[in-house]
Amino acid sequence: MRKATLMTTIACAAMFVLSSCCGEGRINGTKIQEGNNLVGLITDSETGKGIAGVAVSDGYTFAVTDKNGVYQFVGNPLTRIVYYTTPAEYKINLDEQTKQPVFYRHCEFNPDAVNRNDFSLAPMESVEDELTLIVISDPQCKNDRHVKRFRTESIPDMQRTINAGVESGKYKNVYALVLGDLVYDYLDQWDNMKDVMSNVEINDGQGYLPFFNSIGNHDHYEDCVDDYAGCQNYVDRFGPTDYSFDRGNVHFVTMDNVFYKKHNTYDSGFTDAQVEWLKADFDLVKDKENKMLVFYAHVPFRGGAEKGGGNVNYDKHYDDVLKLFTQFKEVHVMIGHTHHPENYMHHNYITKSGLPVYEHVLGAVSGAWWHTNTCTDGTPNGYAIFTVKDNTVDNFVYKPVDLDENYQMRVYNGSQKYSGSKKLTFGWPEEYHGCFIADVFNDDAENWKVEFIQNGVATPMTRVTKKLRDWCMFAYFINENGRSPKNTAYHTGKLHYWTLPAPSGNPANEKNWEIRATYTVPTSGKVNVYTVNTLQTDYTGFPATLADE
């Protein structure tokens, strides 16, 4: 689905005809039109009958199965995979060995022959009207130590959380979305990462967690001649980079939004061909104005960018893609890449419900590249949980690994200074001396309010308007974790801080207080309340786990 040179096209031509058409150029009663070289049959596994209306793609073109369940079209010469959009009425097919989604077939495509690929789908007992989404950003495993932490810390935490939620009735129909950067450039971790996400039991062993992956910049192989070839390691193990599927009243789409050049040199956005693919995908979604769209990818949209890999570039279809999203009732864009959380409301792009496109940039499950258990801004490493009812997000929470779901903030004394083994001391800017500082990890300026409560009296706190660094975390990274003060990647400044001068002028002297942070989910109106009544005075909770470089 990406760019390719003529040399790549020729290299891809290790052609092999998977099978030819059935007798006299017909499949299940449908005549195959001359020139169509990608064909096949999709059947119901219970009835054996063809399923009509299933979208099938080679990553460039869509076809739809006819009344006999037959699809046919002219494949792109660059075709390497054939896949379908799983309808909401049918189960997600899982690979027998890995128990991971398999909605595709690798195709050694011969444009001069008829290439046939058949699929069988098992019907759902009923369409899922409630979903639980486990959304995971940037595992980014570079070495065996990283993989071990993902395997022994992150995955078990997800299993425990899911099992408890299913048992209580809180979670239903659980799916995982992974937002790219599965690996960290190195080829030797690809198979390990596939193994970690295989056969992950949930529901107390009664089912498996299916991981739907997307591709990130570090998942592109830097030594390849172009972007198309650079995706091959990912495609070999996880299937297409651009695909869609349906669950209940939700349409899911992921796309590769990385224009990879070489190591740490890339832009972000979409090709002309990708935009045409997305338009065709959306055109096949019935009743869009009453459905929710979940678009998950690696690089953020946010406010866009002229170039580079920080945000989708303006000249690479930033506006075009966001406009296409607004055809749906409700839209949630789920993004990784940054290794710290940020919620962004696209007020220039309004959905059919009247709400803006809601972009969730998530904290990373690897945190600051597995160097500790926090992200680059001090947010605990973790993953997100979205619960969906019908066509709306009912609730959304960021779940820290190995911490309670209600652990959503730390509270600091703005007068405090922090030192450590290197004897380097850091503290908060003078303007915050004498203030309570609440670090609310996953906040935004529109849907959260934070209050200081003392002796039953509530006083609103003020959200900072310029980026503030978590100076306790900064001091920890420098003194105990071997980071350089000049490497700002390990101590990012953000806006998720709320402040209030202490009544006595010193937070340490205050009694009978708590900080209350309230999140109102804009799509459902559900209210989540989190409280803290102690100050974070040292590095407790920041273990000195220095991962291999």
XYZ file of C-alpha atoms in Angstrom:
549
model
C 0.000 0.000 0.000
C 3.093 2.185 -0.004
C 5.560 3.754 -2.421
C 7.772 1.516 -4.576
C 10.446 1.852 -7.216
C 10.547 -0.053 -10.514
C 13.336 -2.201 -9.073
C 11.105 -3.146 -6.143
C 8.287 -3.977 -8.535
C 10.556 -6.312 -10.474
C 11.939 -7.821 -7.256
C 8.424 -8.540 -6.032
C 7.718 -10.592 -9.139
C 8.545 -13.967 -7.644
C 5.239 -14.954 -9.152
C 3.222 -18.048 -8.453
C -0.400 -18.800 -9.293
C -2.075 -19.931 -6.073
C -4.861 -21.685 -7.991
C -6.902 -21.217 -11.083
C -10.619 -20.697 -11.471
C -13.060 -23.538 -11.301
C -14.539 -25.102 -14.437
C -15.167 -22.887 -17.455
C -14.152 -19.673 -15.717
C -16.816 -19.727 -13.013
C -16.757 -19.716 -9.210
C -19.888 -20.783 -7.350
C -22.033 -19.845 -10.361
C -20.381 -16.471 -11.018
C -18.560 -15.948 -14.288
C -15.095 -14.479 -13.946
C -14.744 -11.545 -16.294
C -11.813 -11.545 -18.679
C -8.862 -9.590 -17.293
C -9.765 -9.960 -13.606
C -6.805 -11.675 -11.995
C -7.623 -11.508 -8.265
C -10.631 -13.680 -7.537
C -12.082 -15.826 -4.808
C -15.022 -17.059 -2.794
C -16.059 -16.108 0.772
C -18.407 -18.577 2.436
C -20.309 -18.995 5.682
C -18.597 -21.815 7.586
C -21.910 -23.134 8.936
C -24.063 -23.055 5.820
C -21.352 -23.337 3.185
C -23.103 -20.618 1.209
C -21.389 -17.575 -0.244
C -21.577 -14.333 1.739
C -22.614 -11.241 -0.208
C -21.325 -7.738 0.430
C -17.898 -8.500 1.928
C -15.194 -5.984 0.987
C -11.944 -7.464 -0.328
C -8.736 -5.551 -1.081
C -5.174 -5.935 -2.281
C -4.212 -2.703 -0.527
C -4.929 -0.609 -3.611
C -8.396 -1.574 -4.875
C -11.611 -2.798 -3.282
C -14.087 -5.323 -4.615
C -17.292 -6.553 -2.983
C -18.524 -10.130 -3.036
C -21.647 -10.697 -5.134
C -24.762 -12.686 -4.203
C -22.754 -15.900 -4.638
C -19.965 -14.715 -2.330
C -17.548 -14.194 -5.222
C -15.132 -11.271 -5.581
C -13.096 -10.401 -8.655
C -10.967 -7.460 -9.760
C -7.704 -6.493 -11.401
C -4.881 -6.690 -8.858
C -2.175 -4.079 -8.565
C 1.251 -5.337 -9.761
C 2.596 -4.589 -6.271
C 0.068 -6.869 -4.566
C 1.602 -9.012 -1.832
C -1.445 -9.659 0.317
C -5.184 -10.201 -0.270
C -7.535 -9.506 2.618
C -11.133 -8.785 3.561
C -12.971 -6.480 5.945
C -14.540 -8.732 8.580
C -18.284 -7.897 8.769
C -19.820 -7.223 12.171
C -22.046 -10.277 11.752
C -19.059 -12.649 11.615
C -16.344 -13.666 14.056
C -12.732 -12.596 13.717
C -10.822 -15.539 12.279
C -7.896 -16.531 14.502
C -4.816 -18.432 13.393
C -4.845 -21.968 14.783
C -1.292 -21.749 16.119
C -1.038 -18.155 17.367
C -4.711 -17.358 18.110
C -4.161 -14.010 16.421
C -6.331 -12.341 13.739
C -5.872 -13.796 10.267
C -8.084 -12.017 7.727
C -5.560 -12.096 4.908
C -3.486 -14.366 2.710
C 0.028 -13.705 1.480
C -0.042 -13.770 -2.297
C 2.861 -14.331 -4.673
C 0.851 -12.416 -7.221
C 1.136 -13.169 -10.956
C -0.533 -10.355 -12.955
C -0.597 -12.566 -16.053
C -2.651 -15.337 -14.454
C -5.804 -15.747 -12.381
C -4.903 -15.751 -8.676
C -7.567 -17.262 -6.433
C -7.859 -16.924 -2.657
C -10.910 -18.249 -0.796
C -11.964 -17.474 2.778
C -14.501 -18.886 5.228
C -16.170 -16.893 8.029
C -17.999 -18.140 11.116
C -21.222 -16.273 11.970
C -21.676 -14.476 15.289
C -24.468 -15.626 17.560
C -25.402 -11.946 17.841
C -23.828 -8.656 16.825
C -21.652 -7.207 19.602
C -23.325 -4.081 20.957
C -20.666 -3.618 23.656
C -16.902 -3.691 23.137
C -13.779 -3.312 25.254
C -10.662 -2.021 23.526
C -7.210 -2.522 25.037
C -5.099 0.071 23.214
C -1.321 -0.336 23.413
C 1.236 2.202 22.252
C 4.893 1.568 21.439
C 6.083 -1.722 22.923
C 9.283 -0.820 21.021
C 11.360 -3.779 22.143
C 15.005 -3.503 21.182
C 16.504 -6.441 23.055
C 15.597 -9.548 25.035
C 15.356 -7.569 28.258
C 12.690 -5.315 26.779
C 10.734 -8.287 25.451
C 10.921 -9.941 28.864
C 9.410 -6.876 30.546
C 6.621 -6.715 27.988
C 5.989 -10.454 28.434
C 6.211 -10.614 32.242
C 4.870 -7.192 33.286
C 2.606 -5.678 30.622
C 0.801 -8.737 29.252
C -0.024 -10.240 32.686
C -1.360 -6.863 33.849
C -3.680 -6.779 30.825
C -4.816 -10.333 31.524
C -5.565 -9.602 35.187
C -7.391 -6.392 34.332
C -9.455 -7.996 31.567
C -10.325 -11.061 33.643
C -11.495 -8.965 36.581
C -13.528 -6.727 34.300
C -15.152 -9.620 32.464
C -16.005 -11.357 35.733
C -17.667 -8.207 37.089
C -19.548 -7.571 33.854
C -17.620 -4.350 33.240
C -15.815 -5.589 30.103
C -17.284 -7.466 27.160
C -15.977 -8.572 23.766
C -12.326 -7.595 24.279
C -9.973 -6.651 21.429
C -6.458 -5.170 21.494
C -5.172 -2.459 19.165
C -1.394 -1.897 18.965
C -0.342 1.533 17.696
C 2.983 0.716 16.057
C 6.654 0.497 16.993
C 6.422 -3.110 17.977
C 10.198 -3.342 17.649
C 13.038 -0.847 17.841
C 14.686 -1.232 14.402
C 16.440 -4.487 15.244
C 15.488 -7.502 13.122
C 16.156 -10.097 15.798
C 13.100 -9.118 17.885
C 10.388 -9.517 15.219
C 9.631 -13.159 15.941
C 9.896 -12.618 19.695
C 7.266 -9.881 19.530
C 4.941 -12.028 17.471
C 5.385 -14.787 20.038
C 4.618 -12.466 22.979
C 1.307 -11.480 21.393
C 0.350 -15.064 20.521
C -1.915 -17.315 22.595
C -2.620 -14.657 25.243
C -5.373 -16.240 27.303
C -8.161 -14.124 28.791
C -11.529 -14.761 30.404
C -9.837 -17.196 32.793
C -8.630 -19.340 29.914
C -11.930 -19.340 28.031
C -10.635 -17.190 25.170
C -7.710 -15.323 23.642
C -6.872 -11.651 23.265
C -6.667 -10.768 19.539
C -4.068 -8.094 18.754
C -4.748 -5.879 15.741
C -1.437 -4.237 14.913
C -0.399 -1.095 13.073
C 3.048 -0.156 11.800
C 5.346 2.523 13.250
C 8.527 4.224 12.096
C 10.749 1.772 14.006
C 8.944 -1.128 12.313
C 10.364 -0.048 8.943
C 13.643 -1.725 8.043
C 16.155 1.057 7.481
C 18.401 -0.813 5.029
C 15.697 -1.310 2.394
C 15.782 0.636 -0.878
C 12.361 2.212 -0.352
C 9.393 2.481 1.977
C 7.513 -0.415 0.341
C 10.348 -2.857 0.930
C 10.927 -1.430 4.400
C 7.510 -2.726 5.501
C 8.177 -6.324 4.476
C 9.246 -7.626 7.898
C 6.020 -6.300 9.377
C 3.850 -7.598 6.517
C 5.390 -11.071 6.715
C 4.350 -11.430 10.359
C 1.274 -9.271 10.868
C -0.353 -8.835 7.476
C -1.389 -5.655 5.661
C -0.378 -2.213 6.897
C -3.705 -0.634 5.811
C -6.865 -2.579 6.626
C -10.294 -2.329 8.231
C -12.811 -4.453 10.131
C -16.233 -4.039 11.745
C -17.446 -4.888 15.234
C -20.966 -3.968 16.305
C -21.633 -0.397 15.203
C -17.950 0.481 15.026
C -15.775 0.632 11.914
C -12.050 0.160 12.568
C -9.311 1.355 10.206
C -5.535 1.453 10.495
C -3.028 2.886 8.017
C 0.711 3.294 7.681
C 1.303 7.040 8.085
C 5.117 6.940 8.006
C 7.102 8.054 4.938
C 10.301 6.246 5.819
C 13.648 7.359 4.350
C 16.318 6.031 6.674
C 16.971 5.628 10.392
C 15.272 8.475 12.273
C 14.576 10.280 8.988
C 10.948 10.183 7.961
C 7.902 12.318 7.290
C 4.318 11.526 8.173
C 1.144 11.406 6.149
C -0.592 9.493 3.402
C -0.009 8.886 -0.305
C -2.552 9.712 -2.982
C -3.172 5.987 -3.389
C -3.829 5.559 0.323
C -6.388 8.345 0.339
C -8.193 6.718 -2.573
C -8.109 3.413 -0.688
C -9.582 5.107 2.400
C -12.326 6.782 0.375
C -13.245 3.442 -1.167
C -13.265 1.780 2.259
C -15.581 4.428 3.716
C -17.874 4.268 0.673
C -18.550 0.629 1.530
C -19.609 1.391 5.119
C -23.395 1.473 5.336
C -25.146 4.028 7.531
C -21.885 5.830 8.406
C -23.697 8.748 10.007
C -24.911 6.400 12.747
C -21.648 4.521 13.297
C -18.487 5.195 15.229
C -15.077 5.260 13.563
C -11.936 4.139 15.359
C -8.865 5.121 13.352
C -5.603 3.871 14.845
C -2.124 4.615 13.556
C 1.318 5.586 14.795
C 2.148 9.266 14.169
C -0.222 11.933 15.581
C -2.323 14.364 13.588
C -2.697 17.010 16.344
C -2.120 20.441 14.762
C -0.205 19.092 11.770
C 3.299 19.975 10.591
C 5.141 21.325 7.579
C 7.467 18.321 7.534
C 9.062 15.662 9.699
C 7.735 12.749 11.702
C 6.210 14.536 14.700
C 2.763 15.132 13.200
C 1.031 14.320 9.929
C 2.320 16.791 7.329
C -0.064 19.340 5.812
C 0.978 18.472 2.255
C 0.479 14.745 2.815
C -3.306 14.778 3.095
C -3.647 16.012 6.696
C -6.843 17.931 5.898
C -8.194 15.391 3.401
C -8.091 12.483 5.828
C -9.557 14.380 8.779
C -12.411 15.589 6.567
C -13.152 12.028 5.528
C -13.494 11.084 9.197
C -16.380 13.515 9.685
C -18.735 11.282 7.701
C -19.216 9.223 10.897
C -21.350 9.876 13.961
C -18.392 9.761 16.336
C -14.660 9.507 15.690
C -11.805 8.434 17.943
C -8.262 8.620 16.594
C -5.888 6.453 18.627
C -2.202 7.299 18.291
C 1.179 6.435 19.806
C 4.705 7.606 18.895
C 5.285 10.329 21.504
C 5.810 8.185 24.656
C 3.626 10.572 26.639
C -0.151 11.165 26.657
C -2.057 14.033 25.094
C -5.731 14.477 24.233
C -6.458 16.670 21.230
C -9.890 17.897 20.111
C -10.100 18.695 16.391
C -12.638 21.518 16.544
C -12.257 22.223 12.827
C -13.458 18.693 12.055
C -16.937 18.038 13.417
C -18.610 14.640 13.264
C -22.305 13.935 12.560
C -23.007 13.982 16.308
C -21.735 17.565 16.530
C -18.669 16.522 18.522
C -15.133 17.157 17.271
C -12.856 14.372 16.106
C -11.252 13.182 19.369
C -7.566 12.276 19.107
C -6.087 10.191 21.918
C -2.280 10.239 21.943
C -1.430 7.544 24.452
C 1.380 7.040 26.893
C 3.662 4.150 25.918
C 3.580 0.669 27.391
C 7.404 0.839 27.186
C 7.389 4.224 28.932
C 10.726 5.923 28.365
C 12.026 2.988 26.297
C 11.978 0.533 29.203
C 14.517 2.572 31.207
C 12.078 2.769 34.119
C 8.332 2.389 34.663
C 7.327 5.867 33.518
C 6.919 7.699 30.243
C 9.106 10.646 29.269
C 6.851 13.120 31.103
C 6.510 11.128 34.326
C 3.230 9.413 33.395
C 3.352 5.728 34.407
C 3.901 3.321 31.537
C 0.632 1.661 30.597
C -2.171 1.255 28.089
C -5.686 2.579 27.525
C -9.036 0.899 28.029
C -12.029 2.120 26.026
C -15.465 0.694 26.699
C -17.913 1.096 23.827
C -21.692 0.877 23.940
C -23.422 0.723 20.581
C -21.881 3.616 18.603
C -20.280 5.683 21.341
C -17.335 5.537 23.753
C -18.934 5.022 27.136
C -15.725 5.314 29.148
C -12.001 5.823 28.699
C -9.205 5.294 31.197
C -5.428 5.098 31.018
C -4.346 1.997 32.964
C -0.827 2.102 34.483
C 0.964 -1.244 34.463
C 1.083 -2.856 37.928
C -0.787 0.076 39.474
C -4.431 0.580 40.347
C -6.692 1.931 37.624
C -7.465 4.911 39.884
C -3.813 5.984 39.986
C -4.228 8.970 37.661
C -2.107 11.746 39.206
C 0.669 12.753 41.585
C 0.662 15.852 43.756
C 3.842 17.830 44.443
C 4.997 20.631 46.709
C 6.219 23.398 44.389
C 8.779 24.481 46.992
C 10.531 21.127 47.123
C 13.911 20.304 45.590
C 15.146 16.860 44.557
C 18.629 15.388 44.588
C 20.182 11.918 44.572
C 23.263 9.793 44.101
C 24.890 12.222 41.642
C 24.242 15.107 44.056
C 22.538 17.106 41.296
C 19.637 19.125 42.666
C 16.586 20.292 40.752
C 13.365 22.026 41.715
C 10.251 23.710 40.401
C 10.350 27.202 38.839
C 10.067 30.029 41.353
C 6.546 30.947 40.247
C 5.328 27.598 41.651
C 7.028 27.864 45.049
C 4.414 27.558 47.784
C 1.952 25.898 45.404
C 0.265 22.554 45.166
C 1.090 21.030 41.770
C -1.183 18.245 40.538
C 0.243 16.196 37.676
C -2.908 14.744 36.064
C -1.454 12.273 33.599
C -4.184 11.950 30.975
C -5.994 15.261 31.261
C -7.110 17.847 28.736
C -8.266 21.432 29.059
C -11.888 20.770 28.107
C -13.184 17.653 29.830
C -11.339 17.714 33.152
C -11.609 19.908 36.228
C -9.246 19.746 39.199
C -10.078 21.070 42.663
C -8.305 21.522 45.987
C -10.596 20.318 48.784
C -9.869 21.349 52.388
C -12.253 20.915 55.282
C -15.052 20.348 52.794
C -14.436 23.536 50.810
C -13.576 23.142 47.101
C -11.292 25.610 45.300
C -10.657 25.266 41.549
C -7.053 24.730 40.505
C -5.597 26.353 37.388
C -4.164 24.374 34.486
C -0.743 25.607 33.339
C -0.640 27.381 29.979
C 3.014 26.756 29.163
C 4.733 23.401 29.214
C 5.985 22.327 32.611
C 8.447 19.561 33.351
C 7.973 17.034 36.139
C 11.065 18.083 38.064
C 10.934 15.157 40.452
C 11.022 12.774 37.468
C 13.731 14.888 35.820
C 15.912 14.642 38.917
C 15.330 10.911 39.076
C 16.333 10.373 35.436
C 19.544 12.391 35.926
C 20.567 11.196 39.381
C 19.497 7.556 39.373
C 18.820 6.457 35.806
C 21.889 7.560 33.926
C 20.216 10.074 31.621
C 22.002 13.199 30.433
C 20.459 16.582 31.324
C 20.948 17.510 27.650
C 18.849 14.586 26.371
C 15.387 16.107 26.551
C 13.768 12.935 25.168
C 13.811 11.571 28.717
C 12.138 14.503 30.435
C 9.422 16.023 28.283
C 7.544 19.147 29.342
C 3.733 18.998 29.005
C 0.589 20.897 29.982
C -1.131 18.362 32.249
C -0.332 20.242 35.480
C -2.786 22.100 37.704
C -1.637 24.541 40.384
C -2.928 26.452 43.388
C -1.079 28.455 46.071
C -1.259 26.673 49.423
C -3.381 28.654 51.940
C -0.468 28.702 54.410
C 2.162 29.328 51.747
C 3.610 25.823 52.145
C 1.788 22.647 51.008
C 3.741 20.591 53.547
C 1.968 22.431 56.381
C -1.581 21.862 55.142
C -3.986 19.475 56.913
C -7.252 17.802 55.916
C -6.842 18.302 52.193
C -7.206 16.340 48.984
C -6.918 17.027 45.269
C -9.940 15.897 43.258
C -9.658 15.430 39.477
C -12.914 14.887 37.583
C -13.108 13.630 34.009
C -16.418 13.866 32.158
C -16.400 11.615 29.102
C -17.688 13.979 26.391
C -19.290 11.248 24.307
C -21.324 9.627 27.091
C -21.418 12.105 29.980
C -20.004 9.473 32.353
C -18.035 11.014 35.235
C -14.808 9.576 36.668
C -13.422 11.037 39.885
C -9.864 10.545 41.177
C -8.435 11.808 44.464
C -5.008 12.163 46.101
C -4.320 13.393 49.652
C -0.550 12.920 49.969
C 2.463 14.653 48.462
C 5.025 12.879 46.268
C 8.180 13.859 48.148
C 10.797 11.452 46.761
C 11.439 8.879 44.019
C 9.036 6.292 45.408
C 7.509 4.470 42.467
C 10.405 5.276 40.112
C 12.536 2.116 40.302
C 16.069 2.434 38.962
C 15.670 -0.095 36.156
C 18.290 0.827 33.590
C 17.594 -1.225 30.462
C 20.324 -2.077 27.996
C 20.998 0.595 25.406
